[in-house]
XYZ file of C-alpha atoms in Angstrom:
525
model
C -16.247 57.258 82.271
C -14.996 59.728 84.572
C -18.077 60.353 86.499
C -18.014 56.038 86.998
C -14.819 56.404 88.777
C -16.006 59.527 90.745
C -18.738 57.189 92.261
C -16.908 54.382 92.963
C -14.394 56.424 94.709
C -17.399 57.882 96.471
C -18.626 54.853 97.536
C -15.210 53.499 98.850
C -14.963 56.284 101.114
C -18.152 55.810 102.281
C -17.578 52.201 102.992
C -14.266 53.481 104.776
C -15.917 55.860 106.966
C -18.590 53.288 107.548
C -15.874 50.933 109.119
C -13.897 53.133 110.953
C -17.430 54.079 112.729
C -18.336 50.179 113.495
C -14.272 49.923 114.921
C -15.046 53.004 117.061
C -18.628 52.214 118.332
C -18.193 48.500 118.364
C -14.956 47.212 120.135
C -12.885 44.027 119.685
C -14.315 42.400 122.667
C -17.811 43.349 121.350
C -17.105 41.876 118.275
C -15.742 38.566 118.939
C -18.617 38.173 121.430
C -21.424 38.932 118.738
C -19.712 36.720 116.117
C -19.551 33.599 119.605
C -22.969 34.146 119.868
C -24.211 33.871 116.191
C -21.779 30.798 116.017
C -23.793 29.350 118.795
C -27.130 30.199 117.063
C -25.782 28.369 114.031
C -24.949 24.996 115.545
C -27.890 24.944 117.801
C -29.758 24.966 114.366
C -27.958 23.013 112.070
C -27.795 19.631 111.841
C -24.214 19.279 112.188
C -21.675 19.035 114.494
C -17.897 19.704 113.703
C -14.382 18.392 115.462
C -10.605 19.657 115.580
C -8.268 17.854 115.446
C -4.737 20.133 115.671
C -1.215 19.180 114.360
C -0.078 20.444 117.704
C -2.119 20.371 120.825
C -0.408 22.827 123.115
C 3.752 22.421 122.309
C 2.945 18.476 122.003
C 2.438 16.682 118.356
C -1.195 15.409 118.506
C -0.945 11.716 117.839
C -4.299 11.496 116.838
C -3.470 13.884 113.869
C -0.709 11.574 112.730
C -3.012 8.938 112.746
C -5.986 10.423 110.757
C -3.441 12.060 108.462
C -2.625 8.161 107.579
C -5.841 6.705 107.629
C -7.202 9.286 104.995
C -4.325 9.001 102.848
C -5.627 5.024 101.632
C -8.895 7.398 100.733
C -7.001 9.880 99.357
C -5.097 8.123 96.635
C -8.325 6.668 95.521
C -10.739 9.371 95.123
C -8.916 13.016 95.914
C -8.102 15.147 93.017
C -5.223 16.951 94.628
C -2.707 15.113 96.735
C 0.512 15.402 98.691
C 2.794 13.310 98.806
C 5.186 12.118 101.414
C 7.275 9.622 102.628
C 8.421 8.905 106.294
C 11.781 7.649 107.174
C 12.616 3.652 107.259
C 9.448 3.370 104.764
C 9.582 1.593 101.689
C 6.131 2.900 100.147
C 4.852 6.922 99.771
C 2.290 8.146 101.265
C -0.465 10.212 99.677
C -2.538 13.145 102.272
C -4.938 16.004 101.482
C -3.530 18.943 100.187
C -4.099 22.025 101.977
C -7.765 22.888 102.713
C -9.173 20.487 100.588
C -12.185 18.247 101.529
C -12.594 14.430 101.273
C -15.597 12.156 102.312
C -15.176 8.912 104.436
C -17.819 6.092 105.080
C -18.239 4.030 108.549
C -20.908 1.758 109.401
C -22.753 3.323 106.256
C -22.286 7.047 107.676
C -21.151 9.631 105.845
C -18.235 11.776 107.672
C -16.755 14.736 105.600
C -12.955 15.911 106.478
C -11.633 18.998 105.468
C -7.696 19.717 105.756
C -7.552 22.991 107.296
C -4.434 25.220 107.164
C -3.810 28.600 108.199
C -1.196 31.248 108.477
C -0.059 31.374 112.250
C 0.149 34.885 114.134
C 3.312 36.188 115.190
C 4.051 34.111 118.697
C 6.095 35.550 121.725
C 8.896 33.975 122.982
C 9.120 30.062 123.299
C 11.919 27.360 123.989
C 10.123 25.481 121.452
C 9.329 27.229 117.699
C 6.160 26.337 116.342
C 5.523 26.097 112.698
C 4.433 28.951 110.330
C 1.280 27.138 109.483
C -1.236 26.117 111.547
C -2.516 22.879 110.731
C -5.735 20.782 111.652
C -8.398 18.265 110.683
C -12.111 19.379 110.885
C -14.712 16.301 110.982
C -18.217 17.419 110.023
C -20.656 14.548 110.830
C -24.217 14.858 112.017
C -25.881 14.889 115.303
C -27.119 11.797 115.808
C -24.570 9.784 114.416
C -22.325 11.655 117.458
C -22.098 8.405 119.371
C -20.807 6.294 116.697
C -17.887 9.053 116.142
C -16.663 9.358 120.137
C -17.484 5.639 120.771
C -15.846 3.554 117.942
C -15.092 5.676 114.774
C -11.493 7.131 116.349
C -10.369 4.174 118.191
C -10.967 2.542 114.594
C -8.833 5.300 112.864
C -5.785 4.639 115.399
C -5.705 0.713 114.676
C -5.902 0.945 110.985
C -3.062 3.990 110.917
C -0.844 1.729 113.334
C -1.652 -1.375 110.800
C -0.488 1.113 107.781
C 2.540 2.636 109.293
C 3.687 -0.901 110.348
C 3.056 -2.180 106.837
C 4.567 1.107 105.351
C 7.264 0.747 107.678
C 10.658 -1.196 106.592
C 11.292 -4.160 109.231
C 14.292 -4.287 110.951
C 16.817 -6.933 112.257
C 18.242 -5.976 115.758
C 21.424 -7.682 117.615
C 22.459 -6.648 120.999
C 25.650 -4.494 121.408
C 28.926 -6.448 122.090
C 29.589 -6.258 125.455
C 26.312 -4.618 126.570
C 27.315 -1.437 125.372
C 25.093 1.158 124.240
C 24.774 3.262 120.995
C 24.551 6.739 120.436
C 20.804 7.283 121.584
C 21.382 4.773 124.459
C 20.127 2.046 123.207
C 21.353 -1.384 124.298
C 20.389 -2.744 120.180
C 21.693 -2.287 117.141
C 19.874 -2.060 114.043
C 19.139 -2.796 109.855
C 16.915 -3.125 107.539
C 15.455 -6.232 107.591
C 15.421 -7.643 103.765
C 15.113 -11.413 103.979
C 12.739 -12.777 100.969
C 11.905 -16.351 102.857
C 8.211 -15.889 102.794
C 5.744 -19.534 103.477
C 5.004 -19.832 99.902
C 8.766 -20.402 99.228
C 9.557 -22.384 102.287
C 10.636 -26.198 101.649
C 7.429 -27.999 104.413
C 4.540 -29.994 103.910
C 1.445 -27.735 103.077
C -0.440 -28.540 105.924
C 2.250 -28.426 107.941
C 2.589 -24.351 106.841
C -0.950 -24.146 106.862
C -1.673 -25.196 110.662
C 1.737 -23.079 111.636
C 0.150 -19.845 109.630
C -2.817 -20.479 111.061
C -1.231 -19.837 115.198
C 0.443 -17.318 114.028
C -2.648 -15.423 112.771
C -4.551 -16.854 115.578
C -1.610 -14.793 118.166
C -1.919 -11.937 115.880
C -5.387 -11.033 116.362
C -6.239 -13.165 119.402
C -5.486 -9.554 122.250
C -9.126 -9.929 123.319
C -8.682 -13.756 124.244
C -5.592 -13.338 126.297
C -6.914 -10.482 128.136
C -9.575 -12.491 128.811
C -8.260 -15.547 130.035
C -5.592 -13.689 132.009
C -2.603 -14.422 130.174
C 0.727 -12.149 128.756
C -0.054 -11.627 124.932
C 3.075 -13.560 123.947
C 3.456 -17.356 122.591
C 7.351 -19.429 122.007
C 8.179 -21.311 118.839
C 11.002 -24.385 119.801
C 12.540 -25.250 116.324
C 14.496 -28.231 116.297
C 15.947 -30.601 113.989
C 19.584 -30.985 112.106
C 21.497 -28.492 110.145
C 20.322 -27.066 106.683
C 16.805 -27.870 107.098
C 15.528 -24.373 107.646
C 14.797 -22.983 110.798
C 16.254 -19.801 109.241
C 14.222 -19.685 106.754
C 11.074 -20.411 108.890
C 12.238 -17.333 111.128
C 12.310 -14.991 108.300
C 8.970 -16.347 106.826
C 7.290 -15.905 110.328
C 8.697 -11.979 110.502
C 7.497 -11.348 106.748
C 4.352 -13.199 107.506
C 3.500 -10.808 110.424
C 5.221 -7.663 109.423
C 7.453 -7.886 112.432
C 11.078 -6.540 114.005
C 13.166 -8.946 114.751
C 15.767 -8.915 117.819
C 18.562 -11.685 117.657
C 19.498 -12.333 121.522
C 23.016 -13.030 121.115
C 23.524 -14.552 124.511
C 27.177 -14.925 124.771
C 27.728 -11.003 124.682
C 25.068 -10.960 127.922
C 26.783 -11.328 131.193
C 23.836 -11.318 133.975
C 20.723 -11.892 134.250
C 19.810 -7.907 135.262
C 21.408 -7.498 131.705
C 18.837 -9.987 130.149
C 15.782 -8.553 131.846
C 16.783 -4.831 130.186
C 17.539 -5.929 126.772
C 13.882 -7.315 127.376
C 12.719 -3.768 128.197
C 13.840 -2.489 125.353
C 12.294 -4.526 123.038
C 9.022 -3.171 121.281
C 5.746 -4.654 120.940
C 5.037 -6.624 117.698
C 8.514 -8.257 117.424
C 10.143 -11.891 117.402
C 12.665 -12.387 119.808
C 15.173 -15.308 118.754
C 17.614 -17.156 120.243
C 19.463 -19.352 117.960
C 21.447 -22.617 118.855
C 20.419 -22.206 122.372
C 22.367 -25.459 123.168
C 25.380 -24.182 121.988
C 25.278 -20.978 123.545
C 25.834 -20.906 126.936
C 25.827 -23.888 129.477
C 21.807 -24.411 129.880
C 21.839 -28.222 129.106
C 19.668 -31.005 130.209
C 20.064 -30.664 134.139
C 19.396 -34.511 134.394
C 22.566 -35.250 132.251
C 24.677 -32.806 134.213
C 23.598 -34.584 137.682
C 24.330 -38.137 136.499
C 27.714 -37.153 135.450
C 28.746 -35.279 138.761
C 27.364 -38.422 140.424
C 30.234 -40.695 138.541
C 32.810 -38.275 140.019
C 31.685 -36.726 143.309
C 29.284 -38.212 145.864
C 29.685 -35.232 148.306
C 27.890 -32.648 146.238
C 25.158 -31.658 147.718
C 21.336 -32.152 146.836
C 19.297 -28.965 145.934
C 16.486 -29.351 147.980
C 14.068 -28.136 145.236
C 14.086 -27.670 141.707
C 11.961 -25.535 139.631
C 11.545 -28.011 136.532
C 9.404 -30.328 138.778
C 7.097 -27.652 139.609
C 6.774 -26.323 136.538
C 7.540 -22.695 137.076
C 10.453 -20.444 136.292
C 11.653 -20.630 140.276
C 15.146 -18.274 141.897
C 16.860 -21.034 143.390
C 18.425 -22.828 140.929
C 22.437 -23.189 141.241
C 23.744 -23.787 138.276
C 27.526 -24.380 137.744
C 29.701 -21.018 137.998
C 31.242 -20.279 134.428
C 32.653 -17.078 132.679
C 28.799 -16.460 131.397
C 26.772 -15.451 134.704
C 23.347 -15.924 133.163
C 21.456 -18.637 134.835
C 18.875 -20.825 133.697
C 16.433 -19.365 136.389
C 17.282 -15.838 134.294
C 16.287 -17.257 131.206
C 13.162 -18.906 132.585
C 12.126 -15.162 133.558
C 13.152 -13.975 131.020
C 10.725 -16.143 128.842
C 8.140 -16.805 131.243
C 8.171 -14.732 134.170
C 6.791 -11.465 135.322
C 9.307 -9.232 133.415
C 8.356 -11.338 129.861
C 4.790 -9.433 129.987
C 6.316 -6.018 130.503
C 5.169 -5.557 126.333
C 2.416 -7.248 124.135
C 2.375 -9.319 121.258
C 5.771 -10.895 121.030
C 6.591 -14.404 119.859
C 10.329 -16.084 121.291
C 11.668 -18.508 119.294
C 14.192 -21.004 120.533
C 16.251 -23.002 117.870
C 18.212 -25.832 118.605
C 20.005 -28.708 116.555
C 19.791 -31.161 119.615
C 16.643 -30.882 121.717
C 17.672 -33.705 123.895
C 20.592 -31.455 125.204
C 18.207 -28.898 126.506
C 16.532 -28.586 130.194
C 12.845 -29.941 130.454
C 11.897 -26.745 132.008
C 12.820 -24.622 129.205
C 10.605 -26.732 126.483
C 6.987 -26.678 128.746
C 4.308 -24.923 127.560
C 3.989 -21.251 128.364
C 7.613 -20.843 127.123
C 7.932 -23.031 123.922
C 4.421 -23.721 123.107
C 4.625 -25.067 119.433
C 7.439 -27.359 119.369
C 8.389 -27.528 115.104
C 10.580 -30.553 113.890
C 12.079 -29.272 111.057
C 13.236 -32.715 109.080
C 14.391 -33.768 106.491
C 13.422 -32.969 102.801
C 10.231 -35.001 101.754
C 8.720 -35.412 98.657
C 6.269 -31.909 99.273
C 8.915 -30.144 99.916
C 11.185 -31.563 96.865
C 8.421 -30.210 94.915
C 8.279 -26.573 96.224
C 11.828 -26.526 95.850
C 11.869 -27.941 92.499
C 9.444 -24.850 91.810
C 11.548 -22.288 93.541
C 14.574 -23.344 91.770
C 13.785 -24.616 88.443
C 9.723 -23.107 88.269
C 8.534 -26.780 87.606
C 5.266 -27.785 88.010
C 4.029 -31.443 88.244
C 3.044 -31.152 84.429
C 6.611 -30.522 83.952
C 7.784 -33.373 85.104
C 6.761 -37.218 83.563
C 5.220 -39.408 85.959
C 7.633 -42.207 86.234
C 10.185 -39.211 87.199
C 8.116 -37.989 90.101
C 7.281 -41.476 91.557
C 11.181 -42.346 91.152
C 11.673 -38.648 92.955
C 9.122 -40.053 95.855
C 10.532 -43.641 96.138
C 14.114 -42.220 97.040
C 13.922 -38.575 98.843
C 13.159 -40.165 101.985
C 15.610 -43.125 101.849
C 18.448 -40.624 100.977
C 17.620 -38.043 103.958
C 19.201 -34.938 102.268
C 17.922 -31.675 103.863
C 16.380 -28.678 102.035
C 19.869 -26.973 101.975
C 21.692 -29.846 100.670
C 18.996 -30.013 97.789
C 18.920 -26.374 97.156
C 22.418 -26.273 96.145
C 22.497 -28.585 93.860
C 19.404 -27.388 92.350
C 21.088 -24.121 92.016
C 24.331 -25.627 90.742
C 23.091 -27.129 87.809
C 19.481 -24.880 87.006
C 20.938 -23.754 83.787
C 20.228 -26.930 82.685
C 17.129 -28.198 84.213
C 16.216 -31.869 82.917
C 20.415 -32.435 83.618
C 19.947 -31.027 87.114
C 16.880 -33.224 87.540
C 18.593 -36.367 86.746
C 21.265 -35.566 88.782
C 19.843 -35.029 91.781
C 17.868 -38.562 91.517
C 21.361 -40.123 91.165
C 22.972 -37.834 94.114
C 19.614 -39.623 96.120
C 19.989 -42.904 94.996
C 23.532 -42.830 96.261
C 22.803 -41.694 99.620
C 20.194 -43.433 99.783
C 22.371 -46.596 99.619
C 25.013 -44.966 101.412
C 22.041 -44.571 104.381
C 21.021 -48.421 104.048
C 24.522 -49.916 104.084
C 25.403 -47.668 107.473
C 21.864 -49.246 108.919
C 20.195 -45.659 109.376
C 16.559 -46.217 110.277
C 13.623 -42.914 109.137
C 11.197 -43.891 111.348
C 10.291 -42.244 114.395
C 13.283 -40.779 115.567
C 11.469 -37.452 115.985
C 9.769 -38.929 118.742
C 11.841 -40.722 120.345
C 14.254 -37.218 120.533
C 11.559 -35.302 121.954
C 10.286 -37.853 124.806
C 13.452 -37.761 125.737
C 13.997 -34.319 125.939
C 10.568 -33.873 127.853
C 11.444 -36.503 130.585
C 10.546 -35.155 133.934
C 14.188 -35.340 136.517
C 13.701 -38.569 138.245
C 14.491 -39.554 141.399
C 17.642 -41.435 142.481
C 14.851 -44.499 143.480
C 12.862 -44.550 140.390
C 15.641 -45.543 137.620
C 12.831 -48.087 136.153
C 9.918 -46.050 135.856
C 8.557 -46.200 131.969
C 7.261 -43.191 129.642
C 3.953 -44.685 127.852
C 1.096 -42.656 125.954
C -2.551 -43.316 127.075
C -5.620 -43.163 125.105
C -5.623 -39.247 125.106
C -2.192 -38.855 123.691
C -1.016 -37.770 127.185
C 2.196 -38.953 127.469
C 2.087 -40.214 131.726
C 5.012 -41.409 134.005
C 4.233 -44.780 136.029
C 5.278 -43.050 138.897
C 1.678 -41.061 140.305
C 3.486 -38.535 141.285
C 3.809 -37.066 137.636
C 1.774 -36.447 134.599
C 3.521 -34.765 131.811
C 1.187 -33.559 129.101
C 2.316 -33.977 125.854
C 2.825 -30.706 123.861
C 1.794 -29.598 121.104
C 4.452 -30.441 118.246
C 4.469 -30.284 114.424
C 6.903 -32.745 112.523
C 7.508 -31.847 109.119
């Protein structure tokens, strides 16, 4: 036994001796060059090719380890063995990564591509105004050769859209108002912030189904459509008039838009906004994949139907003077306008731009959304397309939507319900014209009992629905008639009996040749 440890001492010394030669008759320098040149010699023959990716490149985070960092961790939870878990701030769902130095395979296009999570203990570092971390950290992708292309033309650019797509889905929303006054927070921000936690969602919202299905199928259209509006020249954004009395949901549809698309929300309050230069920043500091809404525009600051406003100065003053031009009959968003002085300084040229000028493309993919309670109040050139292209009459409660509600509410299905209830439920729930709020609370006033609240409501119908015939209400088209007359083109002083009248293409065309006012697009629920 002794003599075994006398000859592995031996040999240790040996070994010792052996290294201290190699230090002395092989430098550093000489070193690191032999092992760069039998590196090179390696990857010349393998088959292989390899890429870092560092957690810092320089004293700058690498974005593009963020993003594979998130786009392995959907692999990760499914097939690693050893996971970390994290979870980032305003997120409502953990994340799962690699854990240090461990490996994980990923398939593209049918290629394998092997990542390894590389981590290392950092040397001591000199003197710097910003302290790195003790660990070094880094992705390695080993792929081979001749799939090379595939990696630097599509695989990363891939990687960055689906991590964006998971942190946004990760990611809580959030509901943003601007600061009274235009003041700004503590990180100088003109917004103010929280979590957005509204459960209105399409499957819950009182609307015909195809009505929800056409709307859901814009929005998805806008959502994915960056290609089509780069193409045809045009800022990624699209506006959403909703119109139509109180309590019938244009709320609702707001919040079941943002859930639908996973997107922020910014409430324009305009009465805290004071210019127009005011506007235009708030509009800066918006970010990309947001709704931007403006509710009860009527009512918010004086931007009513210009054509109203000049017949009434007419009755009182015939020495005001003529503007010379107006935007709304050209169509564009136009500087000249002089509208009437007031505490509020915004103009409706500032909203215009704001909306539809050169300062609305200044981000991508946003959707504005106008709501309004009286659309005949509001100027024609705020409701043509390329600012409010989907007009959305939100009526009404009709028989679809009783039944949704009648679901959300009481979880009835049709074969919950006898037939000669349902047909009694059709015959009066457009005759009484109750909106979805006024049906929702009685439905939630008496859902303990749900054949009483049933019955109830039918009576609560019938009565207004008598209540509706004795005051000599009409339901017909009065949808129409209050949008033709909010689109109606300012006429002039000579052409008082010129006629609006709808041709064979649905173009809705002034007698006066001058004009053509196409009819837009409009949903009426």
């Amino acid at each position: 036994m002794k003599e075994m440890w006398s000859s592995i001492a031996s040999v240790m010394g040996v070994i010792a001796f052996c290294q201290t030669l190699l230090h002395t008759v092989f430098p550093p320098e000489l070193r690191f060059a032999f092992l760069k040149l039998f590196s090179r010699i390696f990857l010349s023959v393998s088959s292989y090719c390899y890429f870092d990716i560092t957690e810092i490149d320089g004293v700058n985070t690498n974005e593009l380890y963020n993003a594979v960092q998130l786009y392995l961790s959907s692999s990760a939870s499914i097939s690693g063995s050893r996971l970390s878990l994290t979870r980032a701030l305003n997120s409502s769902a953990i994340t799962f990564g690699l854990s240090n130095n461990d490996v994980i395979v990923d398939t593209y296009n049918g290629v394998p591509l092997l990542w390894e999570h590389v981590v290392s203990q950092r040397h001591s570092q000199s003197f710097s105004w910003r302290p790195l971390p003790e660990e070094k950290r880094g992705f390695t992708l080993r792929i081979r050769k001749k799939d090379k292309p595939l990696v630097l033309d599509s695989y990363l650019d891939y990687i960055i859209e689906t991590a964006a797509d998971i942190r946004r889905k990760n990611q809580d929303r959030l509901l943003y108002t601007n600061s009274r006054g235009g003041s700004l927070d503590g990180r100088g921000h003109p917004w103010e912030s929280v979590p957005f936690k509204h459960p209105s969602t399409f499957d819950t919202l009182a609307m015909d189904p195809d009505k929800k299905d056409e709307i859901m199928n814009d929005l998805r259209d806008f959502s994915s459509g960056q290609s089509f509006y780069q193409k045809t020249g045009r800022a990624w954004k699209r506006g959403y008039l909703l119109y139509g009395p109180p309590g019938t949901g244009k709320s609702s549809m707001i919040a079941a838009m943002a859930n639908f698309l996973r997107y922020d929300i910014y409430d324009l309050e305009l009465t805290e906004v004071h210019t127009n230069s005011e506007l235009r920043k708030l509009l800066m500091k918006t970010s990309s994949k947001s709704i931007i809404v403006i509710e009860d525009i009527d009512c918010s600051i004086n931007l009513t139907n210009r054509n109203n406003n000049a017949a009434a100065k007419s009755k009182t003053s015939s020495q005001k003077t003529k503007h010379l031009y107006d935007p709304a009959d050209m169509g564009g968003v136009g500087s000249g306008l002089m509208e009437e002085a007031s505490n509020n300084t915004i103009t409706l040229s500032g909203l215009l731009n704001f909306t539809d000028g050169l300062w609305s493309c200044c981000g991508s993919e946003r959707i504005f959304v106008f709501t309004t309670n009286h659309i005949e109040k509001l100027d024609p050139a705020l409701l043509r397309s390329g600012r409010m292209d989907m007009h959305i009459f939100m009526s009404y409660c009709s028989f679809q939507s009783l039944k949704i509600l009648l679901k959300n509410y009481l979880d009835y299905d049709e074969d919950d319900v006898a037939r000669p209830v349902w047909e009694e439920l059709e015959r009066v729930v457009v005759k009484a014209r109750m909106t979805p709020a006024d049906v929702s609370e009685h439905l939630i006033k008496h859902r303990r009992d749900k054949a009483k609240a049933v019955r109830e409501l039918i009576d609560v119908m019938r009565l207004k629905a008598e209540r509706n015939n004795a005051a000599g209400e009409g339901n017909g088209a009065m949808e129409e008639e209050q949008e033709k007359r909010a689109l109606d083109a300012e006429e002039d002083d000579d052409s008082g009996d010129e006629s609006l009248h709808q041709d064979e293409n649905g173009l809705l065309i002034h007698d006066n040749p001058r004009m053509e006012i196409h009819n837009q697009k409009k949903i009426k629920m």
